[in-house]
Short mmCIF file of C-alpha atoms and ligand atoms in Angstrom, two decimals:
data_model
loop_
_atom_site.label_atom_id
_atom_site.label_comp_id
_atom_site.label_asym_id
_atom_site.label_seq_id
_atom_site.Cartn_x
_atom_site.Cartn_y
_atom_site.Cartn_z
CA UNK A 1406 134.37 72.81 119.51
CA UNK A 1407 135.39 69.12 119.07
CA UNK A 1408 134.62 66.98 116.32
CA UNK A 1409 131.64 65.02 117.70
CA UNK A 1410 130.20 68.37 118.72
CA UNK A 1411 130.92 69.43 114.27
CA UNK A 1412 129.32 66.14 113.32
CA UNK A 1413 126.12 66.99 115.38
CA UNK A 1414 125.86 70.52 113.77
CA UNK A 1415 126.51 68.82 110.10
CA UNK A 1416 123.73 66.23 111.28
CA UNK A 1417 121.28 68.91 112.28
CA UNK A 1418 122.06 70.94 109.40
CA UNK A 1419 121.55 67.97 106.58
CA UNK A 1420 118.78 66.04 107.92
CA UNK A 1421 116.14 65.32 105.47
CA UNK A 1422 113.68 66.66 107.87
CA UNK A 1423 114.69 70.07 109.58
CA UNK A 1424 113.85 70.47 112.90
CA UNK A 1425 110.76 72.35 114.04
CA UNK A 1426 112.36 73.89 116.89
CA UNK A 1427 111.53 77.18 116.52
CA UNK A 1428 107.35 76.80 116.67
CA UNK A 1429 108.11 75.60 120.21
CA UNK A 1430 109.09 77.00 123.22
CA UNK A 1431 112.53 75.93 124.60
CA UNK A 1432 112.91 76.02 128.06
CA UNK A 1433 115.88 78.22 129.18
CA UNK A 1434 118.91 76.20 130.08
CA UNK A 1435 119.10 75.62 134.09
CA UNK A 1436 123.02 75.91 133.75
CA UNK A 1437 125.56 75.05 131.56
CA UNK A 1438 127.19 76.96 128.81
CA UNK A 1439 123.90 76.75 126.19
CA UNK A 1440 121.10 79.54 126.69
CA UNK A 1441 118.42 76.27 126.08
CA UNK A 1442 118.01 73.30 127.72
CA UNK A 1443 118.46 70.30 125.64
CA UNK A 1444 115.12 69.30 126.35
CA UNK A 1445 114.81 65.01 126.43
CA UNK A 1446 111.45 64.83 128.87
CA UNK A 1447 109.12 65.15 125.84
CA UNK A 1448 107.99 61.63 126.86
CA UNK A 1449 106.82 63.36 130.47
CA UNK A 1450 105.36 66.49 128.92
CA UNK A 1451 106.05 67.68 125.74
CA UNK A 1452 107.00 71.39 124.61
CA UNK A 1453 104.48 73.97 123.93
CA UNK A 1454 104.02 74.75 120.70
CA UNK A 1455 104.11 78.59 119.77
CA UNK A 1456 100.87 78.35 118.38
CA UNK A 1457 98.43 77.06 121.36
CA UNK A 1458 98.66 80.45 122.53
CA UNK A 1459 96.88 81.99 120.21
CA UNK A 1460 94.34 78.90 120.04
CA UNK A 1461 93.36 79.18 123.59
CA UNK A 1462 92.85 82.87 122.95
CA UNK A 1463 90.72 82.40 120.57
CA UNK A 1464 88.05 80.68 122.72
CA UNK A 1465 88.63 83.29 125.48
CA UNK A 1466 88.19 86.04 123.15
CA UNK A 1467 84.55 84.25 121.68
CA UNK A 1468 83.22 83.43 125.18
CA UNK A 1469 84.07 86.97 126.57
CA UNK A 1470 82.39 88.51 122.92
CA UNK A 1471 79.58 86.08 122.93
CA UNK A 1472 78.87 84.55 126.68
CA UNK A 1473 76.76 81.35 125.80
CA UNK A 1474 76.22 81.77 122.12
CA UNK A 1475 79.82 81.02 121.37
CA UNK A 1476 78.31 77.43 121.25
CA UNK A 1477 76.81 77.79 118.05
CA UNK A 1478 78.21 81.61 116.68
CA UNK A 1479 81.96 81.12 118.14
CA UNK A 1480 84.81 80.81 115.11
CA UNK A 1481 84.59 77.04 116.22
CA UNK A 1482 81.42 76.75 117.53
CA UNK A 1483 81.84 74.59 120.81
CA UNK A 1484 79.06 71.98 120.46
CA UNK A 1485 80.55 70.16 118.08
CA UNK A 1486 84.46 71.44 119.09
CA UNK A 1487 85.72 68.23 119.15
CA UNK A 1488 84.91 66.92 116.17
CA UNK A 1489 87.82 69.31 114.90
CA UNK A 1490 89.91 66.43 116.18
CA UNK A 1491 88.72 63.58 114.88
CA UNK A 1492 90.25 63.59 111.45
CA UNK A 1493 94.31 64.83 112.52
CA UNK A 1494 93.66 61.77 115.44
CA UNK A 1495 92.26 59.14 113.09
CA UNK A 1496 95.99 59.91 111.25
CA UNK A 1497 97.88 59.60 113.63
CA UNK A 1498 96.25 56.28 115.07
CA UNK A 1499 95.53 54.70 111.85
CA UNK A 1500 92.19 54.61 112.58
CA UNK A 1501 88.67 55.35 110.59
CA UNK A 1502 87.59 59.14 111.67
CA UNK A 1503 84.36 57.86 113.46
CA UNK A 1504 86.20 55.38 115.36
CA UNK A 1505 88.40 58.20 117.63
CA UNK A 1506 87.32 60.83 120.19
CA UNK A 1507 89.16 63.54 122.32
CA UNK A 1508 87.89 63.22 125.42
CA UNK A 1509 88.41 63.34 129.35
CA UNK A 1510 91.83 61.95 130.52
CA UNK A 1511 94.09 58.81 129.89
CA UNK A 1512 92.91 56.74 133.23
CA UNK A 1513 89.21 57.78 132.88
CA UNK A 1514 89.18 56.51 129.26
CA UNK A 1515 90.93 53.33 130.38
CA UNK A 1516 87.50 52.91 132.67
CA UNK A 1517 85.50 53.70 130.24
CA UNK A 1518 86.76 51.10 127.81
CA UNK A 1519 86.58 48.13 130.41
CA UNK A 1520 83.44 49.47 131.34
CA UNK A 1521 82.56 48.00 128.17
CA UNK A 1522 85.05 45.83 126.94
CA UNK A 1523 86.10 44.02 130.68
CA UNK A 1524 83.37 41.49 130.63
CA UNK A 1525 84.45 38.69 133.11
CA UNK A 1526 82.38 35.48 132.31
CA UNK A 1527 82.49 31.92 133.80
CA UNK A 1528 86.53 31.08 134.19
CA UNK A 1529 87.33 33.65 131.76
CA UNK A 1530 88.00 36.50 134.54
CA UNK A 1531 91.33 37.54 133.99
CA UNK A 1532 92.98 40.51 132.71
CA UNK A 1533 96.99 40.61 131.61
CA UNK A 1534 99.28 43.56 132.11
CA UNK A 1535 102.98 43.88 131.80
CA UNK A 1536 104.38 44.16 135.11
CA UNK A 1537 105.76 47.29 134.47
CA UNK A 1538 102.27 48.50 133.97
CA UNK A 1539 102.15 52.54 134.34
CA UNK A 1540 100.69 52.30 138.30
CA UNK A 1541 97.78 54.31 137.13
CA UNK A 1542 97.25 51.26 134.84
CA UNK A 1543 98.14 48.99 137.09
CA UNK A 1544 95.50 50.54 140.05
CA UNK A 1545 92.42 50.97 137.20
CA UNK A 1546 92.79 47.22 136.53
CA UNK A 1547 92.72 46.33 140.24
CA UNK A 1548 89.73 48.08 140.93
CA UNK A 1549 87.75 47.28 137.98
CA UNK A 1550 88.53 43.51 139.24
CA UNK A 1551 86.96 44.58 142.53
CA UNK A 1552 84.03 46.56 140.64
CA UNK A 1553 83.54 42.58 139.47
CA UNK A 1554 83.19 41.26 142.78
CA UNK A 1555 86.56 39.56 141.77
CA UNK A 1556 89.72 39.47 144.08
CA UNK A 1557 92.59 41.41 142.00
CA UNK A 1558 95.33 38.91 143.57
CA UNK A 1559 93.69 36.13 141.54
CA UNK A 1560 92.29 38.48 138.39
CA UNK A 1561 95.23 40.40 137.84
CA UNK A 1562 98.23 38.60 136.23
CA UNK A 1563 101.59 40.51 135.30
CA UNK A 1564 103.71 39.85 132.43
CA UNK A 1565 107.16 39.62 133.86
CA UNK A 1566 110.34 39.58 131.66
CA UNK A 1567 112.59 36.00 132.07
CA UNK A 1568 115.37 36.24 134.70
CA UNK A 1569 117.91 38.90 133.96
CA UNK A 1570 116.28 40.15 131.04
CA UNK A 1571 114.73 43.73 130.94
CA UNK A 1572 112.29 43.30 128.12
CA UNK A 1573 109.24 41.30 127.39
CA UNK A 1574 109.81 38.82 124.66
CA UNK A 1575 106.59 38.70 122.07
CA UNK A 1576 107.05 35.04 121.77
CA UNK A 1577 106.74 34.44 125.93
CA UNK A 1578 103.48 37.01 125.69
CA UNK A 1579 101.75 34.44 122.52
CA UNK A 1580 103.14 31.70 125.05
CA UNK A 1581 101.31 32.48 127.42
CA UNK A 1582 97.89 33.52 125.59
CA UNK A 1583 98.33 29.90 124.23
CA UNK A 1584 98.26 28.56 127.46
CA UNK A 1585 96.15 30.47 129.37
CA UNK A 1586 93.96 32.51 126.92
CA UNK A 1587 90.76 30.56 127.26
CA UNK A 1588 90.87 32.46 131.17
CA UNK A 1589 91.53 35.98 129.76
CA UNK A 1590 89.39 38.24 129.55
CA UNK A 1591 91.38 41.22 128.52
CA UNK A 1592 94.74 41.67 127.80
CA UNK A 1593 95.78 45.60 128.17
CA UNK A 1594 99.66 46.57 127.12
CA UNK A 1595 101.21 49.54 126.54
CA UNK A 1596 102.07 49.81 123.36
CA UNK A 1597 105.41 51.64 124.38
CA UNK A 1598 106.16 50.97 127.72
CA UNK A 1599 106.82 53.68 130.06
CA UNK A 1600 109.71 52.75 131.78
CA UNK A 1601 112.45 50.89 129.52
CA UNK A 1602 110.75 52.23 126.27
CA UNK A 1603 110.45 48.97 124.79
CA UNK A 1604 108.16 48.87 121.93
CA UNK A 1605 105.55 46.32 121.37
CA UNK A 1606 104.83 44.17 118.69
CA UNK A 1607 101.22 45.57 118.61
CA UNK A 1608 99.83 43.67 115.40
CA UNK A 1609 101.31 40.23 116.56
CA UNK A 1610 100.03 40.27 120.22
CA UNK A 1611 96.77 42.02 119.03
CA UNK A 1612 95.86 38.76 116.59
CA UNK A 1613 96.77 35.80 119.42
CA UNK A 1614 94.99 38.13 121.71
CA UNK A 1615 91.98 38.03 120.11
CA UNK A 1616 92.37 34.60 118.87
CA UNK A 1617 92.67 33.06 122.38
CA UNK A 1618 89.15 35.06 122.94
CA UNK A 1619 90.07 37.91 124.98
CA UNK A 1620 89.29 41.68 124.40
CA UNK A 1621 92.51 43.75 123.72
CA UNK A 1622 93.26 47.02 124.36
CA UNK A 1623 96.28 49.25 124.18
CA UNK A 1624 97.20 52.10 127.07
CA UNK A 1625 99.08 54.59 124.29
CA UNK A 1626 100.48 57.26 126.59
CA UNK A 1627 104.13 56.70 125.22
CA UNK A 1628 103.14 55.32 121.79
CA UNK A 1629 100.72 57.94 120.65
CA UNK A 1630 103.08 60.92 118.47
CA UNK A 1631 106.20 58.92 119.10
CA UNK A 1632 105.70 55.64 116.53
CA UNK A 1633 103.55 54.86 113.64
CA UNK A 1634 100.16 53.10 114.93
CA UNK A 1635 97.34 51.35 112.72
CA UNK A 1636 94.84 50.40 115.31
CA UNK A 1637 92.24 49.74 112.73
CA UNK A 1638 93.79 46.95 110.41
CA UNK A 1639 95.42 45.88 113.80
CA UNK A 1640 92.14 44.88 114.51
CA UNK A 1641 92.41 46.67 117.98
CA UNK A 1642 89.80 46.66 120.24
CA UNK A 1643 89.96 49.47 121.84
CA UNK A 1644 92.64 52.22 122.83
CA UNK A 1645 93.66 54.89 125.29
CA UNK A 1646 95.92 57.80 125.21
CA UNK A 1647 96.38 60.65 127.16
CA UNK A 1648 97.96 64.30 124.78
CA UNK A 1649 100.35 66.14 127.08
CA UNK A 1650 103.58 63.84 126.39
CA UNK A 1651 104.53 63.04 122.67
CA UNK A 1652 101.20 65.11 121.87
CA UNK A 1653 102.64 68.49 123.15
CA UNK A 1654 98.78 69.82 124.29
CA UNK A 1655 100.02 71.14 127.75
CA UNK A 1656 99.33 70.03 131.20
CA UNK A 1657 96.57 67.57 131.85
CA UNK A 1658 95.58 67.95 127.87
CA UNK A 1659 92.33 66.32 127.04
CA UNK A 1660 93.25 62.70 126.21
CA UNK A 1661 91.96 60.11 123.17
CA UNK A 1662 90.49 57.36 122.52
CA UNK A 1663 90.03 54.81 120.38
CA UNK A 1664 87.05 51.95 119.66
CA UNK A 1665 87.01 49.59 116.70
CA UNK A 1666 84.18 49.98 114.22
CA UNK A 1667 82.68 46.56 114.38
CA UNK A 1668 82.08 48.11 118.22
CA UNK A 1669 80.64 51.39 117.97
CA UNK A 1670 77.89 49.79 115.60
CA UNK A 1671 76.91 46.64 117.75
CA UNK A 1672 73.69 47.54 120.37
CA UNK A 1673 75.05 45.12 122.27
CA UNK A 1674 77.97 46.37 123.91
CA UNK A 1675 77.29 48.04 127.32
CA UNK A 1676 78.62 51.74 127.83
CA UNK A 1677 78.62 54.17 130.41
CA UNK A 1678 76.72 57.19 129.33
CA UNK A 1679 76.29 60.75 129.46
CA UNK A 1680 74.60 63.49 127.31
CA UNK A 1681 77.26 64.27 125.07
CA UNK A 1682 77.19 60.38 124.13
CA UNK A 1683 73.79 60.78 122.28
CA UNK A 1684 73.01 61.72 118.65
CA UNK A 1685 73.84 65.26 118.09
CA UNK A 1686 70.81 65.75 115.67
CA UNK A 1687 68.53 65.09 119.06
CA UNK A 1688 70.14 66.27 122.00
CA UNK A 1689 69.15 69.55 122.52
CA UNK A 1690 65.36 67.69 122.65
CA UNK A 1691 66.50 66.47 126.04
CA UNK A 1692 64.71 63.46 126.09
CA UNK A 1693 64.96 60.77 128.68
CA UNK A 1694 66.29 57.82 126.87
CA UNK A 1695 69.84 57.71 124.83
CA UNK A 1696 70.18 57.61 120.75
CA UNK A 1697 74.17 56.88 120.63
CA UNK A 1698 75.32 57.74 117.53
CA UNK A 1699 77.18 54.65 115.43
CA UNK A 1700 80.73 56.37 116.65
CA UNK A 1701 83.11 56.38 119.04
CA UNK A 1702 81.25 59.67 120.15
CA UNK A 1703 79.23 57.40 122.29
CA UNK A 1704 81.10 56.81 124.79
CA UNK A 1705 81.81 60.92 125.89
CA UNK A 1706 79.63 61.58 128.51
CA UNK A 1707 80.31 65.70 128.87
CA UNK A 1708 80.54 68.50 126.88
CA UNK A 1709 84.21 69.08 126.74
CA UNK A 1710 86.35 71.81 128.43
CA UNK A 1711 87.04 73.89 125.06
CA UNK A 1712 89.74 75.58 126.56
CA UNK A 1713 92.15 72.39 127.20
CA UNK A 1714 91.24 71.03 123.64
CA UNK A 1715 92.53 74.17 121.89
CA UNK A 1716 96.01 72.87 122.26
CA UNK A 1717 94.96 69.41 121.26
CA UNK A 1718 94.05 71.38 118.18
CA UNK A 1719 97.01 73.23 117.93
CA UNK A 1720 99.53 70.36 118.60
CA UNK A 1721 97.44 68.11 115.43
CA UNK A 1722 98.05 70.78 113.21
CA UNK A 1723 101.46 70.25 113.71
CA UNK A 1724 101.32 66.19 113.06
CA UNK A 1725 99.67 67.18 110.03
CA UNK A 1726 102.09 69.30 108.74
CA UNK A 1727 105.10 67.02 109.07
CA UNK A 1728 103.60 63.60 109.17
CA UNK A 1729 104.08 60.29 111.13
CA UNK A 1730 105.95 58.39 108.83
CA UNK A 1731 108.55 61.66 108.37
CA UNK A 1732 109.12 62.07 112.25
CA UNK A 1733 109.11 58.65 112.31
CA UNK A 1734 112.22 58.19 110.37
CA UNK A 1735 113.96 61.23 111.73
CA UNK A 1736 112.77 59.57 115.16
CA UNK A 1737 115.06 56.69 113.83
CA UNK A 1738 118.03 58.34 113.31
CA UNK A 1739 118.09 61.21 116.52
CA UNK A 1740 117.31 57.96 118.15
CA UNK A 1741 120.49 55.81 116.92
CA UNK A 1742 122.65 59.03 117.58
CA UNK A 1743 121.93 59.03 121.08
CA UNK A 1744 122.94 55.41 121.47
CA UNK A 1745 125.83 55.31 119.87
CA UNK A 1746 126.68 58.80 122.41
CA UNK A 1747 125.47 56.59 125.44
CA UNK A 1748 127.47 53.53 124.09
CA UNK A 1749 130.58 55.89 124.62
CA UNK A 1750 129.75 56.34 128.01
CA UNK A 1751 132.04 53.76 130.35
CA UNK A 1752 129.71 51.73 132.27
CA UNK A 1753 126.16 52.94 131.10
CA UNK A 1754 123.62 50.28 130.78
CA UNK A 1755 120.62 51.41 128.47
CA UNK A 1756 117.27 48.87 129.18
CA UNK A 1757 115.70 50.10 125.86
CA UNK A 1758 115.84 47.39 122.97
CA UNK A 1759 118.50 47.87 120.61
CA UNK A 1760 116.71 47.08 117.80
CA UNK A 1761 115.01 50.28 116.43
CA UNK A 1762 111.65 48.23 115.62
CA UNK A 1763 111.70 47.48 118.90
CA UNK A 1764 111.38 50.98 120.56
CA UNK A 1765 110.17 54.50 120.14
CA UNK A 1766 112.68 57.32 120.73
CA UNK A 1767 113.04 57.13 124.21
CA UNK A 1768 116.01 55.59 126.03
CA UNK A 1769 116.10 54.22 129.20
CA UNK A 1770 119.52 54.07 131.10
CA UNK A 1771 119.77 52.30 134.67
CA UNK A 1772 122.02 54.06 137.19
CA UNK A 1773 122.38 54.37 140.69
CA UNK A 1774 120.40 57.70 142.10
CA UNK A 1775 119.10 58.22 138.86
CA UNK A 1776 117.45 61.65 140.52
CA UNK A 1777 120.89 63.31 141.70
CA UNK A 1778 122.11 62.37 138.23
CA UNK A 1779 119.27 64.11 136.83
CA UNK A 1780 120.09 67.12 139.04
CA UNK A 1781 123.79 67.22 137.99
CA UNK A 1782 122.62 67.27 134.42
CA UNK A 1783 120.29 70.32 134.37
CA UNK A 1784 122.35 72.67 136.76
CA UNK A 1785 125.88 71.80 134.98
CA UNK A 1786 124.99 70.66 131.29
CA UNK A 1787 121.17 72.33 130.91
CA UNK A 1788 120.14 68.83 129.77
CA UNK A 1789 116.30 68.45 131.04
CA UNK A 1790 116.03 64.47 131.57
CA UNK A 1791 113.25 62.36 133.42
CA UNK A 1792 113.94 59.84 136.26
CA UNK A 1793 111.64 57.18 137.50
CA UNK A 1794 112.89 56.22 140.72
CA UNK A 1795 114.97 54.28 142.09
CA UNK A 1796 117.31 53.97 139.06
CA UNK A 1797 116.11 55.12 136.17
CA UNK A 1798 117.00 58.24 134.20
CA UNK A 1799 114.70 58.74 130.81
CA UNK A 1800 115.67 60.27 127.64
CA UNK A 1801 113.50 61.28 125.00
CA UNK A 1802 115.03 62.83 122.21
CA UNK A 1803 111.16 64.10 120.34
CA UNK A 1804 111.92 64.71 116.63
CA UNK A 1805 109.65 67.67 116.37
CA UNK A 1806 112.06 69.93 118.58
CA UNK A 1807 115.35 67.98 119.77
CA UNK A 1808 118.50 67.61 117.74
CA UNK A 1809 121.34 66.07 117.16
CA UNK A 1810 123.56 68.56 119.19
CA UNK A 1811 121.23 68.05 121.94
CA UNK A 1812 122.17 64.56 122.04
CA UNK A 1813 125.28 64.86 121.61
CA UNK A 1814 125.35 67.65 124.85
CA UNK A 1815 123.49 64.65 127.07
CA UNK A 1816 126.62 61.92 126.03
CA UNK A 1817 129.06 64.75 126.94
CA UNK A 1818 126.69 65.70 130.23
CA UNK A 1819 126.34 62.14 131.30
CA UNK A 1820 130.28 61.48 130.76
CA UNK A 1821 131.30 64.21 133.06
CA UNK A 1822 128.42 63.70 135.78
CA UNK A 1823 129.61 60.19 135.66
CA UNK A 1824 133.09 60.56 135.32
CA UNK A 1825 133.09 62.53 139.03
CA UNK A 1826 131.08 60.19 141.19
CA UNK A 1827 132.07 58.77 144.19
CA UNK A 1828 133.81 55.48 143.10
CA UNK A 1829 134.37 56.38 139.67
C1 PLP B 565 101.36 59.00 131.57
C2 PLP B 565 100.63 57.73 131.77
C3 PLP B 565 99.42 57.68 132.48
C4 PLP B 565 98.87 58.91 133.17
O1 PLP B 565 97.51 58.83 133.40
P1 PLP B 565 96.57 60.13 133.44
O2 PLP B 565 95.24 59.55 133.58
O3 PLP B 565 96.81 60.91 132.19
O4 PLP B 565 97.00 60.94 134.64
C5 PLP B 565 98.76 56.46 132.57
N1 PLP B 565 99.26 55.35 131.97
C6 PLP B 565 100.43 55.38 131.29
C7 PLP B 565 100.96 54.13 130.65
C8 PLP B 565 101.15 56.56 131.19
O5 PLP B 565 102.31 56.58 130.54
#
């Protein structure tokens, strides 16, 4: 053992916040000398926590012991399941509890929320991504121009970094909502972008947003459990996030979503509707014509599938325990670790801001054939990284279950994988 490999054993074992490795399950190391994989794909899907196990049992057990009346007589009774949620989520968003909803999945929500809050008018048609737009994103935008009668060519516009630069600047994004904002209807960011991590200045761009007129809404997928969000004070319009990366709630998890308050009470804002969007007190009348409730709840349109929002459950109880601003600044520092261990690499060029306020805890490195590079570092090292072709390799060091050692294995992986290619 080295002295690097000491100093990321002292880290680990000093940190303010210990790690909470052991309620998760650690995927076995695919080679290497390590038993566990030093697991930096959290930002693809995050680790399952020892506890959903028992959560999604739970509901098995109450629909096998009580068929249909585990609706009302289960432990949590399912009709109103997800409004065990609502609190942990308004936390962790910094939103008002009756202004967030678990519900459906990240795209659908995005539709749902230009449903309402995409309404082109006159010259003001247009909606703004980044042009590194998850292509989920990127397609739901498209077609909701078309839905319009609009042509996307014309509707869509794409935020593009300046020549030779990898990040958006917020000054060229307020730029252009200063020129152009009296033609945009929407802006929709991610709030941490997918792909080079970069971090958005979410209260800035939020106010000239909505200042030049537009709607704005944030796609959260990589900023939900990974930085500290306050979507109500931010004045947010509206937000989107799915729960199976930073959110650790499994495959597909049931995904989140967030409308302002000055929304969810105003008649006026069109919604696309379905039965589990009317006032609980009534439903079960079954009458023809829909009573939304003054919520965010208005915009779910199904009952939900209990036994993908037991590990939403399960996963919140964890947030809750350690806390947003804690993981936050433990975030900080695993994150600055595994820089300065890339920054000893020869000839590795991370595309994540340096500055800390300026990303979450992934980094993004740009190599050539990011996806053998992968491969070399899970069957020699055990170090479970996430490539986004062509060059990309992603690395996501989530302070609920990696460490400092972990880091420090991936600088010591990524050396030797790049000390033997072709070339050098
Ligand atoms: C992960 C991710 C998605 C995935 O969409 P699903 O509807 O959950 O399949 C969409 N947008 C962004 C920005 C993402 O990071």
């Amino acid at each position: 053992m080295n002295a690097d490999e000491r100093e990321a054993l002292r880290l680990d074992d000093t940190d303010p916040l210990p790690t909470l490795r052991e309620a998760f399950h650690v995927p076995p190391a695919p080679g290497g000398t390590y038993a566990e994989s030093a697991y930096f794909a959290g930002n693809s899907l995050g680790l399952q926590p020892k506890s959903t196990a028992r959560r999604v049992n739970e509901e098995l057990e109450d629909w096998a012991r009580l068929g249909v009346e585990g609706h009302t007589r289960g432990r949590r009774p399912w009709v109103d399941y997800h409004e065990h949620a609502r609190e942990p989520l308004a936390r962790l968003v910094g939103a008002l509890p009756h202004e967030v909803v678990a519900m459906n999945s990240l795209t659908v929500n995005l539709h749902l929320m230009m449903a309402s809050f995409y309404r082109p008018a006159g010259d003001r048609t247009r909606i703004v991504i980044e042009d590194t737009a998850f292509p989920s994103d990127s397609y739901a935008v498209q077609s909701q121009a078309v839905h319009h009668g609009l042509d996307p060519a014309h509707t869509v516009v794409r935020l593009r970094p300046r020549p030779g630069e990898e990040n958006l600047r917020t000054d060229d994004i307020l730029d252009h909502l200063e020129r152009e904002g009296d033609r945009v209807a929407l802006l929709l960011l991610g709030g941490v972008n997918y792909l080079n991590g970069q971090l958005m200045d979410m209260r800035a761009i939020t106010k000239a947003g909505r200042a030049a007129g537009a709607a704005v809404g944030w796609d959260l997928a990589h900023a939900v459990g990974n930085v500290p969000l306050r979507l109500h004070d931010w004045d947010v319009d509206f937000a989107a996030w799915c729960s199976y990366k930073y959110l650790n709630s499994g495959p597909g998890a049931v995904a989140g979503c967030f409308v302002h308050e000055r929304h969810v009470r105003d008649p006026e804002v069109p919604r696309l509707s379905g039965w589990w969007g009317t006032d609980p007190a009534t439903r079960f009348r079954m009458a023809p014509d829909i009573a939304p409730p003054a919520s965010a709840d208005a915009w779910q349109l199904s009952n939900p599938p209990i036994l993908a929002l037991a590990p939403v459950l399960a996963s919140l109880e964890i947030f809750d325990r350690v806390g947003m601003a804690a993981l936050r600044a433990k975030s900080e520092r695993l994150t600055a670790y595994l820089a300065a261990r890339l920054a000893a690499v020869p000839g590795l060029r991370v595309v994540t801001p340096a500055d800390p306020a300026a990303r979450g805890c992934q980094l993004s490195i740009r190599v050539p054939d990011a996806a053998a590079l992968a491969g070399r570092l899970a069957t020699e090292a055990g170090v479970l990284a996430d490539t986004r072709e062509p060059d990309v390799v992603r690395l996501a060091p989530v302070p609920l279950y990696s460490t400092f050692h972990d880091c420090h294995r991936a600088g010591r992986a990524l050396a030797a994988a790049l000390d033997h290619r072709p070339g050098g």
